[in-house]
């Protein structure tokens, strides 16, 4: 089916930050095949025309770090420090997670992400085949990794076997919308020998790698005490760092660490909401971006954020860097929009999304900017970044397919998801 969206402001997120006013965007065979001003008779070339009445089209957001099924643990343990939260609350409850729970928790996350304008995301968790099933059904683009942790560098452990099985079953599946990555959890849950093994496997199958790296000062102190070097250096020594690597957090990094990340062309994912809630600190994102490191944005899991709202993440990222550098020019509108779109696409290895341009995948959202908080319209990009609400997202299109129309999800049963999630959460927490 071909589709024409007309009479919209179009934020492209391209190199020069182009915005097309009173624009039209044509979609055919999943790709953007027209971008520009509406021309006479253009509508005749398309099966369906949607009149957008001055609403705004932009690329869908890329949530580059998440643990989708952790929506099941949302608001279960708040106001705690990372290690206490993780080891004493989260890991024990996760031991009770079932396949069914992972499926419905992931579905809830995807429902929330799509409603807030996210069209691609990255996941690290357990029961990832169930998450893949949910992604295939709802149509979101996803890079999925079975979380890995372990001690031994010798024989294959069951988590790596599951990761490889996931790779064989789902990598480049669902018309290319699903990718599979390798996901060693961190330097404090994986031994150096184990990290080396994961790096070896990743090289063999040319897979992307994602890891939590230097999330807190404590992680760095413990790593230096135990191994005599920082987490970044340890990961580099294990052979994990290259242009296909996604390093989540990078809060407690020094100049040498940042230089390694730059040299290895690692993609850094900034998760400001999670870092603030767990009081992990503020990642030196402006410094790293100025060095030329690709910085993407993520929400992290819903248990440490506590939502999956990329627009909130965008604004927080910008404000935090302004505050910490005492420089209001830090992370300006165009830069932070790129972090949430095209930089994330690059990090995940989705090469034809994140930008609105002819020939790119039609992964885009429509925001209803006909609301009080977007007026007057001096600058549509600023209005969205500094005054917008994710609940104003009305249409979501992925690979040219309408996933949400006028605020109604087409590919998922919203009521059923809320019902199943509540049932499972009550069962999990009452044992
Ligand atoms: N624990 C799993 C493997 C790891 S999955 C990814 C893990 O990351 C955890 N996680 C979520 N958010 C964070 C974070 O911010 N930092 C560190 N770990 C996190 C999450 O609770 C989950 O256990 C197993 O037994 O097989
Ligand atoms: Zn995480």
Coordinates of C-alpha atoms and ligand atoms in Angstrom, one line a residue:
X1 CA 0.0 0.0 0.0
X2 CA 1.2 3.5 -0.7
X3 CA 0.4 6.4 1.6
X4 CA 0.8 10.2 1.4
X5 CA 1.0 12.4 4.5
X6 CA 0.3 16.0 3.6
X7 CA 0.1 19.5 5.1
X8 CA 2.6 18.9 7.9
X9 CA 5.8 20.3 9.3
X10 CA 8.5 17.8 8.7
X11 CA 11.5 17.6 11.0
X12 CA 14.1 15.5 9.1
X13 CA 17.0 15.2 11.6
X14 CA 19.3 15.3 8.6
X15 CA 22.9 16.7 8.7
X16 CA 21.7 20.3 8.5
X17 CA 18.6 20.0 10.6
X18 CA 16.2 20.7 7.7
X19 CA 12.6 21.4 8.6
X20 CA 10.0 21.4 5.7
X21 CA 7.0 23.6 6.4
X22 CA 3.7 22.8 4.7
X23 CA 5.4 19.6 3.5
X24 CA 4.2 16.3 2.1
X25 CA 5.8 12.8 2.6
X26 CA 5.0 9.8 0.4
X27 CA 5.5 6.2 1.4
X28 CA 5.7 3.2 -1.0
X29 CA 6.9 -0.3 -0.3
X30 CA 8.0 0.6 3.2
X31 CA 10.3 3.4 2.1
X32 CA 10.0 7.2 1.9
X33 CA 9.6 7.9 -1.9
X34 CA 8.6 11.6 -1.8
X35 CA 9.7 14.4 0.5
X36 CA 9.0 18.1 -0.2
X37 CA 6.2 20.6 -0.8
X38 CA 2.8 19.3 -1.9
X39 CA 2.5 19.5 -5.6
X40 CA -0.7 19.5 -7.6
X41 CA -2.1 16.0 -8.3
X42 CA 0.5 14.3 -6.0
X43 CA -2.3 12.6 -4.1
X44 CA -3.3 10.7 -7.2
X45 CA -0.1 8.7 -7.1
X46 CA -1.0 7.2 -3.6
X47 CA -3.6 4.7 -2.5
X48 CA -4.4 6.6 0.7
X49 CA -3.9 10.3 1.7
X50 CA -3.8 11.5 5.3
X51 CA -4.4 15.2 5.8
X52 CA -2.3 16.3 8.8
X53 CA -3.6 19.8 9.3
X54 CA -0.2 21.4 10.4
X55 CA 0.8 18.5 12.7
X56 CA 4.5 17.5 12.8
X57 CA 6.2 14.5 11.2
X58 CA 9.6 13.4 12.6
X59 CA 11.7 10.2 12.6
X60 CA 10.6 7.7 15.3
X61 CA 12.7 7.7 18.4
X62 CA 15.4 5.0 18.9
X63 CA 15.5 3.9 22.5
X64 CA 19.1 2.5 22.5
X65 CA 19.1 0.9 26.0
X66 CA 16.2 -0.9 27.6
X67 CA 15.2 -4.0 29.5
X68 CA 11.7 -4.3 28.1
X69 CA 10.2 -7.0 30.4
X70 CA 11.3 -4.9 33.4
X71 CA 8.0 -3.0 33.1
X72 CA 6.8 -5.9 35.3
X73 CA 9.1 -4.5 38.1
X74 CA 8.1 -0.9 37.6
X75 CA 7.6 0.9 40.9
X76 CA 8.5 -2.4 42.8
X77 CA 11.7 -1.0 44.4
X78 CA 12.3 2.7 44.3
X79 CA 14.7 5.2 46.1
X80 CA 17.6 2.8 46.4
X81 CA 21.3 2.7 45.3
X82 CA 22.2 0.7 42.2
X83 CA 23.9 -2.3 43.9
X84 CA 21.4 -2.6 46.7
X85 CA 18.5 -2.2 44.3
X86 CA 19.9 -4.7 41.8
X87 CA 21.2 -7.5 44.1
X88 CA 18.7 -7.3 47.0
X89 CA 15.4 -6.4 45.2
X90 CA 15.6 -6.8 41.4
X91 CA 17.6 -10.0 40.9
X92 CA 15.5 -12.0 43.5
X93 CA 12.2 -11.0 41.8
X94 CA 13.7 -11.7 38.4
X95 CA 14.3 -15.3 39.6
X96 CA 10.5 -15.7 39.6
X97 CA 10.1 -14.4 36.1
X98 CA 8.5 -16.8 33.6
X99 CA 8.3 -17.0 29.8
X100 CA 4.7 -15.8 30.0
X101 CA 5.8 -12.9 32.2
X102 CA 8.6 -11.9 29.8
X103 CA 6.1 -11.9 26.9
X104 CA 3.5 -9.7 28.5
X105 CA 6.1 -7.5 30.2
X106 CA 7.8 -6.9 26.8
X107 CA 4.4 -6.3 25.2
X108 CA 3.6 -3.7 27.8
X109 CA 7.0 -2.0 27.1
X110 CA 6.4 -2.0 23.4
X111 CA 2.9 -0.6 23.8
X112 CA 4.3 2.2 26.0
X113 CA 7.3 2.8 23.6
X114 CA 5.1 3.0 20.5
X115 CA 2.5 5.3 22.1
X116 CA 5.4 7.6 23.0
X117 CA 6.9 7.6 19.5
X118 CA 9.6 5.0 19.7
X119 CA 10.0 2.9 16.5
X120 CA 13.3 1.1 17.2
X121 CA 14.9 -0.1 20.5
X122 CA 17.6 -2.2 22.0
X123 CA 17.0 -4.8 24.7
X124 CA 19.1 -6.9 27.1
X125 CA 17.2 -9.5 29.2
X126 CA 16.1 -13.1 29.8
X127 CA 13.5 -15.1 27.8
X128 CA 14.4 -13.0 24.8
X129 CA 12.7 -15.4 22.4
X130 CA 9.4 -14.3 24.0
X131 CA 10.4 -10.6 23.6
X132 CA 11.2 -11.4 19.9
X133 CA 7.8 -12.8 19.5
X134 CA 6.2 -9.7 21.0
X135 CA 8.3 -7.5 18.7
X136 CA 7.4 -9.5 15.6
X137 CA 3.7 -9.2 16.4
X138 CA 3.6 -5.4 17.1
X139 CA 6.0 -4.4 14.3
X140 CA 8.6 -2.5 16.3
X141 CA 12.3 -2.7 15.2
X142 CA 14.5 -4.3 17.8
X143 CA 18.0 -5.3 18.5
X144 CA 17.7 -8.0 21.1
X145 CA 20.4 -9.6 23.4
X146 CA 20.1 -12.4 25.9
X147 CA 21.8 -11.0 29.1
X148 CA 25.0 -12.8 29.8
X149 CA 26.9 -13.3 33.0
X150 CA 29.3 -15.9 34.2
X151 CA 32.8 -16.8 35.5
X152 CA 34.3 -19.4 33.3
X153 CA 36.2 -18.8 30.0
X154 CA 36.2 -22.5 29.0
X155 CA 33.1 -24.3 28.0
X156 CA 30.0 -22.7 26.7
X157 CA 27.5 -21.8 29.4
X158 CA 23.8 -22.0 28.9
X159 CA 23.3 -18.3 28.6
X160 CA 25.7 -18.1 25.6
X161 CA 24.0 -21.1 24.1
X162 CA 20.6 -19.4 24.4
X163 CA 22.1 -16.2 22.9
X164 CA 23.4 -18.2 19.9
X165 CA 20.0 -20.0 19.5
X166 CA 18.3 -16.6 19.6
X167 CA 20.7 -15.4 16.9
X168 CA 20.0 -18.4 14.7
X169 CA 16.2 -18.1 15.1
X170 CA 15.6 -14.3 14.9
X171 CA 18.6 -12.4 13.6
X172 CA 17.5 -10.4 10.5
X173 CA 14.0 -11.9 10.9
X174 CA 10.6 -10.2 10.5
X175 CA 11.6 -8.6 7.2
X176 CA 14.9 -7.4 8.8
X177 CA 13.2 -5.6 11.7
X178 CA 14.7 -7.8 14.4
X179 CA 18.5 -8.1 15.0
X180 CA 20.2 -10.1 17.7
X181 CA 23.2 -8.8 19.7
X182 CA 25.4 -10.3 22.4
X183 CA 24.9 -8.7 25.8
X184 CA 27.4 -9.3 28.5
X185 CA 25.8 -7.6 31.5
X186 CA 28.8 -5.8 33.1
X187 CA 32.4 -6.2 34.4
X188 CA 31.0 -7.0 37.9
X189 CA 28.8 -9.9 36.8
X190 CA 31.2 -11.3 34.1
X191 CA 34.8 -12.4 34.7
X192 CA 37.5 -11.2 32.3
X193 CA 37.8 -14.7 30.9
X194 CA 34.0 -14.8 30.3
X195 CA 34.2 -11.3 28.6
X196 CA 37.0 -12.6 26.4
X197 CA 34.9 -15.6 25.4
X198 CA 31.9 -13.4 24.5
X199 CA 34.2 -11.1 22.5
X200 CA 35.4 -14.2 20.6
X201 CA 31.9 -15.4 19.8
X202 CA 30.9 -11.9 18.7
X203 CA 33.8 -11.7 16.3
X204 CA 33.0 -15.1 14.9
X205 CA 29.4 -14.2 14.0
X206 CA 30.1 -10.5 13.5
X207 CA 27.5 -9.6 16.1
X208 CA 27.0 -6.3 17.9
X209 CA 27.8 -6.3 21.6
X210 CA 26.1 -4.3 24.4
X211 CA 27.3 -3.9 27.9
X212 CA 26.6 -1.8 31.0
X213 CA 29.9 0.1 31.4
X214 CA 31.2 2.4 34.1
X215 CA 27.7 3.1 35.4
X216 CA 28.8 4.3 38.9
X217 CA 31.9 5.4 40.7
X218 CA 31.6 2.2 42.9
X219 CA 31.8 0.0 39.8
X220 CA 35.0 1.7 38.8
X221 CA 36.5 1.6 42.4
X222 CA 35.7 -2.2 42.7
X223 CA 37.1 -2.9 39.2
X224 CA 40.3 -1.1 39.9
X225 CA 40.7 -2.9 43.2
X226 CA 40.0 -6.3 41.7
X227 CA 41.7 -6.1 38.3
X228 CA 44.0 -3.0 38.5
X229 CA 42.2 -1.1 35.7
X230 CA 39.0 0.7 34.9
X231 CA 35.9 -1.1 33.4
X232 CA 36.5 0.5 30.0
X233 CA 40.1 -0.7 30.0
X234 CA 39.1 -4.1 31.1
X235 CA 36.4 -4.4 28.4
X236 CA 39.0 -3.2 25.9
X237 CA 41.5 -5.7 27.0
X238 CA 38.9 -8.5 26.6
X239 CA 38.5 -7.4 23.0
X240 CA 34.9 -6.2 23.4
X241 CA 35.2 -2.6 22.2
X242 CA 34.7 -1.8 18.5
X243 CA 32.3 0.2 16.2
X244 CA 29.6 -2.5 16.7
X245 CA 29.7 -2.1 20.5
X246 CA 27.0 -0.3 22.5
X247 CA 28.2 0.9 26.0
X248 CA 25.4 1.8 28.2
X249 CA 25.9 4.6 30.8
X250 CA 29.6 5.5 30.8
X251 CA 29.0 7.8 33.7
X252 CA 32.3 7.4 35.7
X253 CA 34.8 7.7 32.8
X254 CA 38.1 9.5 32.9
X255 CA 40.1 11.1 30.1
X256 CA 41.9 7.9 29.2
X257 CA 38.6 5.9 29.2
X258 CA 37.0 8.4 26.9
X259 CA 40.0 8.3 24.6
X260 CA 39.7 4.5 24.3
X261 CA 35.9 4.8 23.6
X262 CA 36.7 7.3 20.8
X263 CA 39.6 5.3 19.3
X264 CA 37.5 2.1 19.2
X265 CA 34.5 4.0 17.8
X266 CA 32.3 2.6 20.6
X267 CA 28.6 3.9 20.6
X268 CA 27.8 5.3 24.0
X269 CA 24.2 5.2 25.3
X270 CA 23.2 7.9 27.7
X271 CA 20.4 7.1 30.1
X272 CA 19.8 10.3 32.1
X273 CA 16.6 9.3 33.8
X274 CA 18.0 6.1 35.2
X275 CA 21.3 7.8 36.2
X276 CA 19.4 10.4 38.1
X277 CA 17.0 8.1 39.8
X278 CA 19.7 5.7 41.0
X279 CA 22.0 8.7 41.8
X280 CA 24.6 7.1 39.6
X281 CA 26.0 10.5 38.5
X282 CA 26.1 12.6 35.3
X283 CA 27.8 11.2 32.2
X284 CA 30.2 13.7 30.5
X285 CA 28.1 13.4 27.3
X286 CA 29.0 16.9 26.0
X287 CA 32.7 16.1 26.3
X288 CA 32.4 12.8 24.6
X289 CA 30.2 14.1 21.8
X290 CA 32.7 17.0 21.2
X291 CA 35.4 14.3 20.9
X292 CA 33.4 12.7 18.1
X293 CA 32.0 9.8 20.0
X294 CA 28.5 8.6 18.8
X295 CA 26.1 9.3 21.7
X296 CA 22.7 7.7 21.6
X297 CA 19.9 7.9 24.2
X298 CA 18.0 5.3 26.2
X299 CA 15.5 5.0 29.0
X300 CA 17.1 1.9 30.6
X301 CA 14.5 -0.5 32.2
X302 CA 11.2 0.8 33.5
X303 CA 12.2 -0.2 37.0
X304 CA 14.9 2.5 37.2
X305 CA 13.4 5.3 35.3
X306 CA 10.3 4.7 35.7
X307 CA 8.9 5.1 32.2
X308 CA 10.0 4.5 28.6
X309 CA 9.4 8.1 27.5
X310 CA 12.1 9.2 25.0
X311 CA 10.9 12.8 24.8
X312 CA 11.4 13.1 28.6
X313 CA 14.9 11.6 28.1
X314 CA 15.7 14.1 25.4
X315 CA 14.8 17.0 27.6
X316 CA 16.5 15.6 30.7
X317 CA 19.7 15.0 28.7
X318 CA 19.8 18.5 27.4
X319 CA 19.1 20.1 30.8
X320 CA 21.6 17.9 32.7
X321 CA 24.5 18.8 30.4
X322 CA 23.6 22.5 30.6
X323 CA 23.5 22.4 34.4
X324 CA 26.7 20.4 34.8
X325 CA 28.7 22.5 32.4
X326 CA 27.0 25.7 33.5
X327 CA 26.6 26.4 29.8
X328 CA 23.1 26.8 28.3
X329 CA 24.5 26.1 24.8
X330 CA 25.3 22.5 25.8
X331 CA 23.3 19.8 24.0
X332 CA 21.2 22.2 21.9
X333 CA 18.0 21.1 20.1
X334 CA 19.4 19.7 17.0
X335 CA 22.1 17.7 18.8
X336 CA 19.8 16.1 21.3
X337 CA 17.2 15.2 18.6
X338 CA 20.0 13.4 16.7
X339 CA 21.0 11.5 19.8
X340 CA 17.4 10.2 20.1
X341 CA 17.1 9.3 16.4
X342 CA 19.9 8.9 13.9
X343 CA 22.7 8.3 16.5
X344 CA 20.6 5.5 18.0
X345 CA 20.0 4.0 14.6
X346 CA 23.8 4.0 14.0
X347 CA 24.5 2.5 17.4
X348 CA 22.0 -0.4 16.8
X349 CA 23.3 -1.0 13.2
X350 CA 19.9 -0.1 11.6
X351 CA 21.4 1.7 8.7
X352 CA 18.3 3.0 6.9
X353 CA 16.4 4.6 9.7
X354 CA 16.6 7.6 12.0
X355 CA 16.5 10.3 9.3
X356 CA 13.7 11.4 7.0
X357 CA 15.0 11.3 3.5
X358 CA 13.9 9.8 0.2
X359 CA 15.0 6.1 0.1
X360 CA 15.1 5.7 3.9
X361 CA 12.7 3.3 5.7
X362 CA 9.4 5.0 6.6
X363 CA 9.9 4.9 10.4
X364 CA 8.2 8.0 11.5
X365 CA 5.8 9.6 13.9
X366 CA 3.2 12.3 13.8
X367 CA 3.0 14.6 16.8
X368 CA -0.1 16.7 17.2
X369 CA 1.5 20.1 17.5
X370 CA -1.9 21.8 17.4
X371 CA -1.9 22.1 21.2
X372 CA -1.4 25.2 23.4
X373 CA 2.1 24.2 24.5
X374 CA 3.5 24.3 20.9
X375 CA 2.3 27.9 20.3
X376 CA 3.4 30.3 19.0
X377 CA 5.4 28.3 16.5
X378 CA 8.7 30.2 16.3
X379 CA 10.6 26.9 16.0
X380 CA 8.9 23.5 15.8
X381 CA 12.0 21.6 16.9
X382 CA 12.4 23.7 20.0
X383 CA 8.7 23.4 20.7
X384 CA 8.9 19.6 20.7
X385 CA 12.2 19.3 22.6
X386 CA 11.4 21.9 25.4
X387 CA 7.6 22.0 25.5
X388 CA 6.3 18.8 24.0
X389 CA 4.6 15.8 25.5
X390 CA 5.0 12.2 24.3
X391 CA 1.2 11.7 24.7
X392 CA 0.8 14.1 21.7
X393 CA 2.1 11.3 19.4
X394 CA -0.8 10.4 17.2
X395 CA 0.5 8.3 14.4
X396 CA 3.4 5.7 14.4
X397 CA 4.6 4.2 11.1
X398 CA 7.3 1.5 10.9
X399 CA 8.6 0.3 7.5
X400 CA 5.6 2.0 6.0
X401 CA 3.1 0.1 8.1
X402 CA 0.6 2.0 10.3
X403 CA 1.2 0.8 13.8
X404 CA -0.8 3.6 15.5
X405 CA -3.5 5.8 14.0
X406 CA -5.1 8.8 15.7
X407 CA -3.7 7.5 19.0
X408 CA -5.1 4.0 18.6
X409 CA -2.7 1.1 18.5
X410 CA -3.5 -1.2 15.6
X411 CA -1.1 -4.1 16.1
X412 CA -1.7 -4.8 19.8
X413 CA -4.6 -5.4 22.2
X414 CA -4.0 -2.7 24.8
X415 CA -6.7 -3.7 27.3
X416 CA -5.5 -7.4 27.3
X417 CA -1.9 -6.4 27.9
X418 CA -2.8 -4.3 30.9
X419 CA -4.9 -7.1 32.3
X420 CA -2.3 -9.8 31.9
X421 CA 0.5 -7.7 33.3
X422 CA -1.4 -6.9 36.4
X423 CA -2.3 -10.5 36.9
X424 CA 1.4 -11.6 36.5
X425 CA 2.8 -8.8 38.7
X426 CA 0.4 -9.9 41.5
X427 CA 1.5 -13.5 41.2
X428 CA 5.2 -12.7 41.1
X429 CA 5.2 -10.4 44.1
X430 CA 3.0 -12.6 46.3
X431 CA 5.0 -15.8 46.4
Ligands
LIG1 N1 20.5 -11.8 35.4 C1 20.3 -12.5 34.0 C2 21.2 -11.9 33.0 C3 21.2 -10.4 32.8 S1 19.8 -9.7 32.0 C4 20.0 -8.0 32.2 C5 20.0 -7.6 33.7 O1 20.3 -6.2 33.8 C6 19.7 -5.7 34.9 N2 19.6 -4.2 34.9 C7 18.6 -3.4 34.7 N3 19.0 -2.1 34.8 C8 20.3 -2.1 35.1 C9 21.2 -1.1 35.3 O2 20.9 0.1 35.2 N4 22.5 -1.5 35.6 C10 22.8 -2.8 35.8 N5 22.0 -3.8 35.5 C11 20.7 -3.5 35.2 C12 18.4 -6.4 35.0 O3 17.8 -6.4 36.2 C13 18.7 -7.8 34.4 O4 18.9 -8.7 35.5 C14 20.4 -14.0 34.2 O5 20.3 -14.5 35.3 O6 20.4 -14.7 33.3
LIG2 ZN1 20.5 -1.2 31.8

